[in-house]
Short mmCIF file of N, CA, C and O in Angstrom, two decimals:
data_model
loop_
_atom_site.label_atom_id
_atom_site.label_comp_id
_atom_site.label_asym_id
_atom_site.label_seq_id
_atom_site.Cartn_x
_atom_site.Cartn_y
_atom_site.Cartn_z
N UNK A 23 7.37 26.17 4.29
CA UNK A 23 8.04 24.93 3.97
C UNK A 23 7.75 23.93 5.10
O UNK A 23 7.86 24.32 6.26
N UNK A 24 7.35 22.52 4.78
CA UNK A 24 7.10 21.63 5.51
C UNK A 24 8.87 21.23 6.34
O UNK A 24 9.98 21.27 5.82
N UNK A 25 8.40 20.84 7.86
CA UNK A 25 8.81 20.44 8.32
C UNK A 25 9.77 19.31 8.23
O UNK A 25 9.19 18.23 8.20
N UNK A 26 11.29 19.21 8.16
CA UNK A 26 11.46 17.78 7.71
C UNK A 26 12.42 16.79 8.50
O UNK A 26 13.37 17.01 9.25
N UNK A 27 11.86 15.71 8.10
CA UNK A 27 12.68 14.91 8.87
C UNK A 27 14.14 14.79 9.42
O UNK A 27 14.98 14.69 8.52
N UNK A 28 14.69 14.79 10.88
CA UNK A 28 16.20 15.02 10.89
C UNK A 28 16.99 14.53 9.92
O UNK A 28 17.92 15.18 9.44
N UNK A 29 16.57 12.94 9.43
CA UNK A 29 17.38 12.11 8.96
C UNK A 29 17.85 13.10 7.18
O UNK A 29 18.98 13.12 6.67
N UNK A 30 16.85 13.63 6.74
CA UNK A 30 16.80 14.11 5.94
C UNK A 30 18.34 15.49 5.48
O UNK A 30 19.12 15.55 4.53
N UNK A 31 18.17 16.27 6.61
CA UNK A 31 19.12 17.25 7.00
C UNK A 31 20.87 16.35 7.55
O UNK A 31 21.97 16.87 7.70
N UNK A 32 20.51 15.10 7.69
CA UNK A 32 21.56 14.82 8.32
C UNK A 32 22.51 13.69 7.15
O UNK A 32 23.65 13.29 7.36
N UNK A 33 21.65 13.38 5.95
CA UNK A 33 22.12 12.78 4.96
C UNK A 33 22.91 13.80 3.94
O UNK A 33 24.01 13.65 3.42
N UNK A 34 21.86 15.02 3.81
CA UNK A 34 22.55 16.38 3.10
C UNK A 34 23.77 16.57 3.53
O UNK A 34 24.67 16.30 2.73
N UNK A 35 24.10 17.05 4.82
CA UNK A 35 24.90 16.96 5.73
C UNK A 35 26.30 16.12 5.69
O UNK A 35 27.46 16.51 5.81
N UNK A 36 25.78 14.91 5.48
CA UNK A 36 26.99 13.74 5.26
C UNK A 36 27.20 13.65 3.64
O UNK A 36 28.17 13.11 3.09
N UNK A 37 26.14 14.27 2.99
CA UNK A 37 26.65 13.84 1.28
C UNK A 37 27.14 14.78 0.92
O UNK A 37 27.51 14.62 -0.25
N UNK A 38 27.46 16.11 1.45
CA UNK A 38 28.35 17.17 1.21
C UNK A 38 29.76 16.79 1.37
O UNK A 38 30.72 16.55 0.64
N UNK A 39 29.39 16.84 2.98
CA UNK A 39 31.01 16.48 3.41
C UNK A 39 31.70 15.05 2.52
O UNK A 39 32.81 15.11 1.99
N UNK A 40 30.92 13.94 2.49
CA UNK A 40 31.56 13.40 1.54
C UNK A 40 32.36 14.20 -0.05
O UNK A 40 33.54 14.46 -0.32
N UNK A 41 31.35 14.34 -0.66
CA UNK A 41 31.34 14.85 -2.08
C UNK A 41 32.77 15.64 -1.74
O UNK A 41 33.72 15.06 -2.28
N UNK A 42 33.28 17.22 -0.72
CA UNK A 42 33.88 17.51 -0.71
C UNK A 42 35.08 16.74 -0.53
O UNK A 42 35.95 17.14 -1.31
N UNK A 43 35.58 15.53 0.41
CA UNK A 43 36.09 14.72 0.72
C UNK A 43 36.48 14.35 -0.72
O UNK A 43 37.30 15.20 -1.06
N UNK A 44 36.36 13.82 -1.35
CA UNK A 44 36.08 13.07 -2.67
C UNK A 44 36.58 14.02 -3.55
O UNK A 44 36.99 13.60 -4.64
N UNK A 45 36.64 15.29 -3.30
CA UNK A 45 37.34 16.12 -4.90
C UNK A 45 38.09 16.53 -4.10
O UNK A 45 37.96 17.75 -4.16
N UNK A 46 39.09 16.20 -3.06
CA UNK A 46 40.32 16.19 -2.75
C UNK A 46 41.16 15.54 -2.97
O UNK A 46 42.30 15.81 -2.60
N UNK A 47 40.83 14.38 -3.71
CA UNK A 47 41.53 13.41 -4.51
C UNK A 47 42.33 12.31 -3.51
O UNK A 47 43.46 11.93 -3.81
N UNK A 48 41.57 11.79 -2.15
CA UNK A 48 42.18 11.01 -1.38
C UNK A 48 42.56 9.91 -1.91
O UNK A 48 41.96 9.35 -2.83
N UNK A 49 43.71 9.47 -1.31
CA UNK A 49 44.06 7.64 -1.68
C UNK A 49 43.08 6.69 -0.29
O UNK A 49 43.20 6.49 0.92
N UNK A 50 42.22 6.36 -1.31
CA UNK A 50 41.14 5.36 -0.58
C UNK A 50 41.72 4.30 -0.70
O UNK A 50 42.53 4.20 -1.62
N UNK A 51 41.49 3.24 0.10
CA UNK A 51 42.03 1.68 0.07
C UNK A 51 41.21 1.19 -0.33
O UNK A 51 40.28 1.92 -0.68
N UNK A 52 41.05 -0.26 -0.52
CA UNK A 52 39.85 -1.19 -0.86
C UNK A 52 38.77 -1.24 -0.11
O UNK A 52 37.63 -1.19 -0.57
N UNK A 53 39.11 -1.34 1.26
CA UNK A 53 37.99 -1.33 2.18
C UNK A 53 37.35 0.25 2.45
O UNK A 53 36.39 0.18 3.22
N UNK A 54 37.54 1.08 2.19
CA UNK A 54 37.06 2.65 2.34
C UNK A 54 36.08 2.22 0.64
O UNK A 54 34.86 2.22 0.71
N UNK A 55 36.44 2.04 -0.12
CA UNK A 55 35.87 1.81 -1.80
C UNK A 55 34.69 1.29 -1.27
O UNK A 55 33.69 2.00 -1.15
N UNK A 56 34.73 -0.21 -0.86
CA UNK A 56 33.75 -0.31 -0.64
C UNK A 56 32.57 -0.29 0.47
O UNK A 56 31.41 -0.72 0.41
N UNK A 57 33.34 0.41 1.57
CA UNK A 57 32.44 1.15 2.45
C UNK A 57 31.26 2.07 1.96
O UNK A 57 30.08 1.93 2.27
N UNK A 58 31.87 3.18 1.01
CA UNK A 58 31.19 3.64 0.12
C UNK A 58 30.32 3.29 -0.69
O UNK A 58 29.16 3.70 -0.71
N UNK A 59 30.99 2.25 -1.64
CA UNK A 59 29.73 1.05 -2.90
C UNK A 59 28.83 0.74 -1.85
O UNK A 59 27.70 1.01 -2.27
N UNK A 60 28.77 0.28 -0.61
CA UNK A 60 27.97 -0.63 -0.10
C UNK A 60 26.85 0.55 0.44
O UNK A 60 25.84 0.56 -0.26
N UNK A 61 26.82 1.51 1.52
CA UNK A 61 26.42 2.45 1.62
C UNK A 61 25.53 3.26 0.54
O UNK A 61 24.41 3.69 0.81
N UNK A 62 26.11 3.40 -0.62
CA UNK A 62 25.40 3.92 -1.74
C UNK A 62 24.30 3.00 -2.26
O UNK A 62 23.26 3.42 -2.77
N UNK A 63 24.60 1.74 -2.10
CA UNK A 63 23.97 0.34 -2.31
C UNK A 63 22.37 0.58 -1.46
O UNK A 63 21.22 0.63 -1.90
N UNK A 64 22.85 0.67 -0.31
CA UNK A 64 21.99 0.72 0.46
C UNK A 64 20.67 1.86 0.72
O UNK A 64 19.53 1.76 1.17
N UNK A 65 21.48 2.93 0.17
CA UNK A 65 20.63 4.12 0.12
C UNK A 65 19.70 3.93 -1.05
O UNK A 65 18.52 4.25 -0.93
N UNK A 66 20.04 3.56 -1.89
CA UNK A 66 19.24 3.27 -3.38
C UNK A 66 18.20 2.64 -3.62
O UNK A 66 17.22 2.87 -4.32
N UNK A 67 18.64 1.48 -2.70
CA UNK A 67 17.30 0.16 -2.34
C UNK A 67 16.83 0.49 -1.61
O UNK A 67 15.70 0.01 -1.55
N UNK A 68 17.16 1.41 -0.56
CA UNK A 68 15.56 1.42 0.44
C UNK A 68 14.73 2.62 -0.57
O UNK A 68 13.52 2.59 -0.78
N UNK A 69 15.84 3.81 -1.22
CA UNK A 69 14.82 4.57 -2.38
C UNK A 69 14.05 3.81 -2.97
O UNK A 69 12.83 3.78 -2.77
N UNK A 70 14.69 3.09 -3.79
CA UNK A 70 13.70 2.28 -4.84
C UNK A 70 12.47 1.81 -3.95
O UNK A 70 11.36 2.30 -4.13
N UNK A 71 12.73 0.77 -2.90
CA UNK A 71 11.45 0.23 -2.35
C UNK A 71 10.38 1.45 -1.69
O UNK A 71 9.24 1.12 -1.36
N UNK A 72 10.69 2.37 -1.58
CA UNK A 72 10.10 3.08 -1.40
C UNK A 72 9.06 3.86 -2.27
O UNK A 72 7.91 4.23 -2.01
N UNK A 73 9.75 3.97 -3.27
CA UNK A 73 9.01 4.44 -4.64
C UNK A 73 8.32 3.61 -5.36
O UNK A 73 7.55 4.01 -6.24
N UNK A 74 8.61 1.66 -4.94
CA UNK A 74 7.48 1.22 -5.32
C UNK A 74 6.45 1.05 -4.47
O UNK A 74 5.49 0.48 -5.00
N UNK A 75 6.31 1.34 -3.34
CA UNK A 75 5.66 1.55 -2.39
C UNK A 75 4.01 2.51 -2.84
O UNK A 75 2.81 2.29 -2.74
N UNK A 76 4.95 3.72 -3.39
CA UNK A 76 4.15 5.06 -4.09
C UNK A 76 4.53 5.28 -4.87
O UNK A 76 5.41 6.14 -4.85
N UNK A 77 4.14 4.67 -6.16
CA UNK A 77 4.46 4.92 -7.70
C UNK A 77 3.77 5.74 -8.04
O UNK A 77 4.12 6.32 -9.07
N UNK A 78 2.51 6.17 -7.38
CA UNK A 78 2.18 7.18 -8.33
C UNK A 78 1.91 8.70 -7.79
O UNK A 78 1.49 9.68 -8.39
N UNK A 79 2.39 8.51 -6.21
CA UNK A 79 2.10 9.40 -5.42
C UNK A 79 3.14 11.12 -5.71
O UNK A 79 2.84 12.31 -5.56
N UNK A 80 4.06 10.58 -6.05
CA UNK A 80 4.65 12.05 -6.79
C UNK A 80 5.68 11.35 -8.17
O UNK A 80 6.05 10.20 -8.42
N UNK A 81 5.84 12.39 -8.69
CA UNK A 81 6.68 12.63 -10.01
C UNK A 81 7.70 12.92 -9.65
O UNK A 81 7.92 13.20 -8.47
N UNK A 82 8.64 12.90 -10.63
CA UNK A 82 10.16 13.57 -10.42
C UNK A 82 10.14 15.24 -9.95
O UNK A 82 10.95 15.82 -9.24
N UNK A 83 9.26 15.63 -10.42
CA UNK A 83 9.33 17.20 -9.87
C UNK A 83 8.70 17.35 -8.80
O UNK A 83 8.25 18.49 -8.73
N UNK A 84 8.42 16.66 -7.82
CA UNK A 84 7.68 16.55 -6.77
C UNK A 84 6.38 17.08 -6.70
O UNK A 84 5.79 17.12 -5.62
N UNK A 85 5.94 17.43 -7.61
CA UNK A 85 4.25 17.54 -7.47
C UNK A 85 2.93 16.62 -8.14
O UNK A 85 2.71 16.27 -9.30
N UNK A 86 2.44 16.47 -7.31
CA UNK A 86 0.91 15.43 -7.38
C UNK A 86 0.69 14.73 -9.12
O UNK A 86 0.55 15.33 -10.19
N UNK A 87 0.71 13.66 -8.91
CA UNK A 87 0.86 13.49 -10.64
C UNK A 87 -0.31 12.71 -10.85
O UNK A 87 -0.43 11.89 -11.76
N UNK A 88 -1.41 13.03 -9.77
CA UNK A 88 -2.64 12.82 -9.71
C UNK A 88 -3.79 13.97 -10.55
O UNK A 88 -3.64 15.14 -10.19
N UNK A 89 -4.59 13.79 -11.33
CA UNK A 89 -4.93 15.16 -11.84
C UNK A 89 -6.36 15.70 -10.41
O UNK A 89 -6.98 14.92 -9.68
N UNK A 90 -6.46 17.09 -10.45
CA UNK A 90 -6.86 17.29 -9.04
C UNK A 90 -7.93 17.60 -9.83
O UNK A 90 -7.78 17.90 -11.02
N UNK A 91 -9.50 17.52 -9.05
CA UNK A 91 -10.59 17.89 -9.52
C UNK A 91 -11.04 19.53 -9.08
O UNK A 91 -10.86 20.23 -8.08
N UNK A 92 -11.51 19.66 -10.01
CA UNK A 92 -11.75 21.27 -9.99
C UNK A 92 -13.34 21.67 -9.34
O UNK A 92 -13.69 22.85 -9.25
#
């Protein structure tokens, strides 16, 4: 398995502990709400720009959606 980026391990990391956080059924305020919206906001758009970056460089299943020559 390739090597991976910290940031990578450290988002897993924080989207657990969230997620668990979150089916404890906290009373969030307005500003925690959208700490969250905005954050999620943010993660999405740098995805997206990223993927138009390399549209064709992988597929949803992560493998080469290039056909390879034999």
């Amino acid at each position: 398995m390739p090597k991976r980026h910290k940031s990578m391990s450290e988002f897993a990391h924080s989207t657990l502990s969230l997620t668990e956080f979150l089916e404890e059924d906290p009373d969030l305020d307005i500003v925690e709400q959208i700490f969250i919206e905005n954050h999620i906001y943010v993660v999405r758009s740098a995805y997206g720009a990223w993927k138009r970056r390399h549209p064709s460089e992988r597929n949803h299943t992560g493998e080469s959606s290039k056909k390879r020559s034999s």
